[in-house]
């Protein structure tokens, strides 16, 4: 891949959902982008999902003065551009192969991401747009009313969590808590494991992530010292309140929480989980939730 190891100032990523009546427009836009193409300071990369049988999704490193076929650096199987996983994969690929100080992501399509009707009706000769047909999967992050409601619920949960952390911060500031360094170091290790799991779930290797951010694990831990200390204080506060209020967690609650968590885990991965640690984790979540409810009602 051209210039894949040279870090530039910018990498511009264009994610083109062209598996529809915009296919020819996509080709035209690619040629327009090639009029400037990549430069000494800028990488211009594209993922283009085309319409028609036998047309593979291709990734391009666009250059001025070359043919479009020359700029194609990778061909991949049929892609559902409406899937966030496809977009995440493209972004990770771009970051790893075309590193830069800054990144710009362009989402290219009809621009009807919140329209829950059939944008392909005209293509099939249907006058009225129907709701959510089979081919709607090729559209661009189409969000139904139900999904929008879920997003709204997530926003409310984020606001709730923000307020909870704020209340714990106030309690911590008003307290004189001596924190042993061993607890802070243990929390840093936990934070590393959490971040590593999140990175690897996106398909990126941990080593590649560290290379991209130009830090070692030890440097990350050093950067996290204040945050780790805060997390330890929060944990001790919650534990103290739970003990004082004699908060109890029952086996049935733990079983239900574990069952809920495992629904989001592939079966093969679930079999590898340490059941004792999983039980402790579920216990902690339930106890903390009950503790927060008490604090919120004070």
Coordinates of C-alpha atoms in Angstrom, one line a residue:
X1 CA 0.0 0.0 0.0
X2 CA 1.4 3.4 -1.0
X3 CA 2.9 5.5 1.8
X4 CA 1.3 3.2 4.4
X5 CA 4.1 3.7 6.9
X6 CA 4.6 7.4 6.4
X7 CA 2.8 9.4 9.0
X8 CA 1.1 12.5 7.5
X9 CA -0.7 15.5 8.8
X10 CA -4.1 14.3 7.6
X11 CA -5.9 11.1 6.5
X12 CA -9.2 11.7 4.7
X13 CA -11.4 8.6 4.8
X14 CA -14.5 8.5 2.5
X15 CA -17.0 5.7 3.2
X16 CA -19.1 5.3 0.0
X17 CA -22.4 3.5 0.2
X18 CA -22.9 3.1 -3.5
X19 CA -24.8 -0.2 -3.7
X20 CA -27.9 1.6 -5.0
X21 CA -28.8 4.2 -7.7
X22 CA -25.7 6.3 -6.8
X23 CA -23.2 3.9 -8.2
X24 CA -22.3 6.0 -11.3
X25 CA -22.2 9.1 -9.1
X26 CA -19.6 7.4 -6.9
X27 CA -17.4 6.7 -9.9
X28 CA -17.7 10.4 -10.9
X29 CA -16.8 11.6 -7.4
X30 CA -13.8 9.3 -7.2
X31 CA -12.5 10.8 -10.4
X32 CA -13.1 14.3 -9.0
X33 CA -11.2 13.4 -5.8
X34 CA -8.3 12.1 -8.0
X35 CA -7.9 15.6 -9.5
X36 CA -6.0 16.4 -6.2
X37 CA -5.5 13.0 -4.7
X38 CA -3.1 12.2 -1.9
X39 CA -0.2 14.7 -1.3
X40 CA 2.9 14.9 0.8
X41 CA 0.7 16.0 3.8
X42 CA -2.6 14.2 3.1
X43 CA -3.7 10.6 2.6
X44 CA -7.0 10.3 0.6
X45 CA -8.5 6.8 1.0
X46 CA -11.9 5.5 0.0
X47 CA -14.0 2.4 0.5
X48 CA -16.6 2.1 -2.3
X49 CA -19.4 -0.5 -2.2
X50 CA -20.8 -0.7 -5.7
X51 CA -24.1 -1.8 -7.2
X52 CA -24.4 -4.8 -9.4
X53 CA -23.5 -8.5 -9.3
X54 CA -19.8 -9.3 -9.4
X55 CA -18.7 -5.8 -8.4
X56 CA -16.5 -6.1 -5.3
X57 CA -16.2 -3.5 -2.6
X58 CA -12.8 -1.9 -3.1
X59 CA -10.5 0.3 -1.0
X60 CA -8.5 3.0 -2.8
X61 CA -5.5 5.2 -2.1
X62 CA -6.3 8.0 -4.4
X63 CA -3.5 9.7 -6.4
X64 CA -3.3 12.3 -9.0
X65 CA -2.4 11.3 -12.5
X66 CA -3.0 7.5 -12.1
X67 CA -5.8 5.2 -13.2
X68 CA -8.5 4.3 -10.8
X69 CA -7.5 0.6 -11.1
X70 CA -4.0 1.5 -10.1
X71 CA -5.3 3.2 -7.0
X72 CA -7.2 0.2 -5.8
X73 CA -5.2 -1.3 -2.9
X74 CA -7.7 -3.9 -1.6
X75 CA -10.8 -5.8 -2.7
X76 CA -13.1 -7.2 -0.1
X77 CA -16.3 -9.3 -0.2
X78 CA -19.8 -8.0 -0.5
X79 CA -20.2 -5.3 2.1
X80 CA -23.3 -4.1 4.0
X81 CA -22.5 -0.4 4.4
X82 CA -25.5 -0.1 6.7
X83 CA -23.7 -2.1 9.3
X84 CA -21.6 -0.1 11.8
X85 CA -19.2 -3.0 11.9
X86 CA -18.3 -2.4 8.3
X87 CA -17.6 1.3 9.0
X88 CA -15.5 0.4 12.1
X89 CA -13.5 -2.1 10.0
X90 CA -12.8 0.6 7.4
X91 CA -11.7 3.2 10.0
X92 CA -9.4 0.7 11.7
X93 CA -7.9 -0.2 8.4
X94 CA -7.3 3.4 7.6
X95 CA -5.7 4.3 10.9
X96 CA -3.4 1.3 10.8
X97 CA -2.3 1.6 7.2
X98 CA -2.4 5.4 6.7
X99 CA -1.4 7.0 10.1
X100 CA -1.8 10.7 10.5
X101 CA -1.9 13.5 13.1
X102 CA -5.6 14.2 12.2
X103 CA -8.4 12.2 10.6
X104 CA -11.5 13.3 8.6
X105 CA -14.3 10.8 8.0
X106 CA -16.8 11.4 5.2
X107 CA -20.0 9.4 5.1
X108 CA -21.2 9.4 1.5
X109 CA -24.7 8.3 0.4
X110 CA -28.2 9.7 -0.1
X111 CA -28.0 11.4 3.3
X112 CA -31.3 9.9 4.5
X113 CA -30.0 8.1 7.6
X114 CA -33.0 9.0 9.7
X115 CA -35.6 8.3 7.0
X116 CA -37.2 5.0 7.7
X117 CA -38.7 4.5 4.2
X118 CA -37.5 2.7 1.2
X119 CA -35.0 4.9 -0.8
X120 CA -34.8 2.1 -3.4
X121 CA -38.5 2.2 -4.4
X122 CA -37.8 4.1 -7.6
X123 CA -35.0 1.8 -8.6
X124 CA -37.5 -1.1 -8.5
X125 CA -40.2 0.8 -10.3
X126 CA -42.4 1.3 -7.2
X127 CA -44.1 4.6 -6.9
X128 CA -44.6 4.7 -3.1
X129 CA -41.7 4.2 -0.7
X130 CA -42.4 1.2 1.4
X131 CA -41.2 0.7 5.0
X132 CA -38.1 -1.3 5.6
X133 CA -37.9 -3.8 2.7
X134 CA -35.1 -6.4 2.4
X135 CA -32.8 -4.2 0.4
X136 CA -32.9 -1.4 3.0
X137 CA -30.0 -3.1 4.6
X138 CA -27.7 -1.4 2.0
X139 CA -28.8 2.0 3.1
X140 CA -26.8 4.2 5.4
X141 CA -27.3 3.7 9.1
X142 CA -31.0 3.8 8.8
X143 CA -32.6 4.3 12.2
X144 CA -36.1 3.3 13.0
X145 CA -38.3 5.1 15.6
X146 CA -37.7 2.1 17.9
X147 CA -33.9 2.4 17.5
X148 CA -34.1 6.2 18.1
X149 CA -35.9 5.6 21.3
X150 CA -33.1 3.2 22.4
X151 CA -30.6 5.9 21.6
X152 CA -32.6 8.4 23.7
X153 CA -32.6 5.9 26.6
X154 CA -28.8 5.6 26.2
X155 CA -28.4 9.4 26.5
X156 CA -30.5 9.4 29.7
X157 CA -28.3 6.7 31.1
X158 CA -25.2 8.7 30.3
X159 CA -26.6 11.7 32.0
X160 CA -27.6 9.5 35.0
X161 CA -24.0 8.1 35.2
X162 CA -22.6 11.6 34.9
X163 CA -24.6 12.8 37.9
X164 CA -23.6 9.7 39.9
X165 CA -19.9 10.3 39.3
X166 CA -20.4 14.0 40.2
X167 CA -22.0 13.0 43.5
X168 CA -19.2 10.6 44.3
X169 CA -16.6 13.3 43.5
X170 CA -18.3 15.6 46.0
X171 CA -18.2 12.9 48.7
X172 CA -14.6 12.1 48.0
X173 CA -13.6 15.8 48.2
X174 CA -15.3 16.1 51.6
X175 CA -13.5 13.0 52.9
X176 CA -10.0 12.3 54.0
X177 CA -9.3 8.9 52.6
X178 CA -5.8 7.4 52.6
X179 CA -5.5 5.2 49.6
X180 CA -2.7 2.5 49.6
X181 CA -0.6 2.7 46.4
X182 CA -1.2 -1.0 45.8
X183 CA -4.9 -0.4 45.2
X184 CA -4.2 2.3 42.7
X185 CA -1.8 0.1 40.8
X186 CA -4.4 -2.7 40.8
X187 CA -7.0 -0.3 39.4
X188 CA -4.6 0.7 36.6
X189 CA -4.2 -3.0 35.6
X190 CA -7.9 -3.3 35.6
X191 CA -8.2 -0.2 33.3
X192 CA -5.6 -1.7 30.9
X193 CA -7.6 -4.9 30.7
X194 CA -10.8 -3.0 30.0
X195 CA -9.3 -0.9 27.3
X196 CA -7.5 -3.9 25.7
X197 CA -10.8 -5.8 25.6
X198 CA -12.5 -2.9 24.0
X199 CA -9.8 -2.4 21.4
X200 CA -9.6 -6.0 20.4
X201 CA -13.4 -6.2 20.1
X202 CA -13.1 -3.7 17.2
X203 CA -10.7 -6.0 15.4
X204 CA -7.6 -3.9 16.1
X205 CA -4.6 -5.6 17.7
X206 CA -3.5 -4.1 21.0
X207 CA 0.1 -3.7 19.8
X208 CA -1.2 -1.7 16.8
X209 CA -3.2 0.5 19.0
X210 CA -0.2 1.3 21.2
X211 CA 1.8 2.0 18.1
X212 CA -0.8 4.3 16.8
X213 CA -1.1 6.4 20.0
X214 CA 2.7 6.2 20.4
X215 CA 2.6 5.0 24.0
X216 CA 3.6 2.0 26.0
X217 CA 1.4 0.3 28.7
X218 CA 3.5 1.9 31.4
X219 CA 3.0 5.3 29.9
X220 CA -0.7 4.8 29.8
X221 CA -0.7 3.7 33.4
X222 CA 1.2 6.8 34.3
X223 CA -1.3 9.0 32.5
X224 CA -4.1 7.3 34.3
X225 CA -2.8 7.8 37.8
X226 CA -5.4 10.5 38.8
X227 CA -8.3 8.7 37.2
X228 CA -7.3 5.4 38.8
X229 CA -7.1 7.1 42.2
X230 CA -10.5 8.6 41.7
X231 CA -12.0 5.2 40.7
X232 CA -10.5 3.6 43.8
X233 CA -12.0 6.3 46.0
X234 CA -15.4 5.9 44.3
X235 CA -15.3 2.1 44.9
X236 CA -14.4 2.5 48.6
X237 CA -17.2 5.1 49.1
X238 CA -19.8 2.7 47.5
X239 CA -18.6 -0.2 49.6
X240 CA -18.8 1.9 52.8
X241 CA -22.4 3.0 52.0
X242 CA -23.4 -0.5 51.1
X243 CA -22.0 -1.9 54.3
X244 CA -23.6 0.9 56.4
X245 CA -27.0 0.4 54.8
X246 CA -26.7 -3.4 55.0
X247 CA -27.4 -3.8 51.2
X248 CA -28.0 -7.4 50.3
X249 CA -27.7 -9.1 46.9
X250 CA -29.6 -12.3 46.4
X251 CA -28.5 -15.4 44.3
X252 CA -31.6 -15.0 42.0
X253 CA -30.6 -11.4 41.2
X254 CA -27.0 -12.5 40.4
X255 CA -28.2 -15.4 38.2
X256 CA -30.5 -13.0 36.3
X257 CA -27.8 -10.5 35.8
X258 CA -25.3 -13.1 34.5
X259 CA -28.0 -14.4 32.1
X260 CA -28.5 -10.9 30.8
X261 CA -24.8 -10.3 30.3
X262 CA -24.2 -13.6 28.5
X263 CA -26.8 -12.7 25.9
X264 CA -24.3 -10.3 24.4
X265 CA -21.4 -12.8 24.4
X266 CA -20.9 -15.4 21.7
X267 CA -21.4 -19.0 23.0
X268 CA -17.8 -20.0 22.5
X269 CA -16.5 -17.0 24.3
X270 CA -19.0 -17.5 27.1
X271 CA -17.7 -21.0 27.7
X272 CA -14.2 -19.5 28.4
X273 CA -15.4 -17.1 31.1
X274 CA -14.4 -17.7 34.7
X275 CA -17.7 -18.3 36.4
X276 CA -16.5 -17.2 39.8
X277 CA -15.2 -13.9 38.5
X278 CA -18.4 -13.4 36.4
X279 CA -20.4 -14.0 39.6
X280 CA -18.3 -11.5 41.5
X281 CA -18.7 -9.0 38.7
X282 CA -22.5 -9.4 38.6
X283 CA -22.6 -9.0 42.4
X284 CA -20.7 -5.8 42.2
X285 CA -22.9 -4.3 39.5
X286 CA -26.1 -5.1 41.5
X287 CA -24.7 -3.9 44.8
X288 CA -23.5 -0.6 43.3
X289 CA -26.8 0.0 41.6
X290 CA -28.7 -0.5 44.9
X291 CA -26.2 1.8 46.6
X292 CA -26.6 4.5 44.0
X293 CA -30.4 4.3 44.4
X294 CA -30.0 5.0 48.1
X295 CA -27.6 7.9 47.5
X296 CA -30.0 9.4 45.0
X297 CA -32.9 9.3 47.5
X298 CA -30.9 11.0 50.3

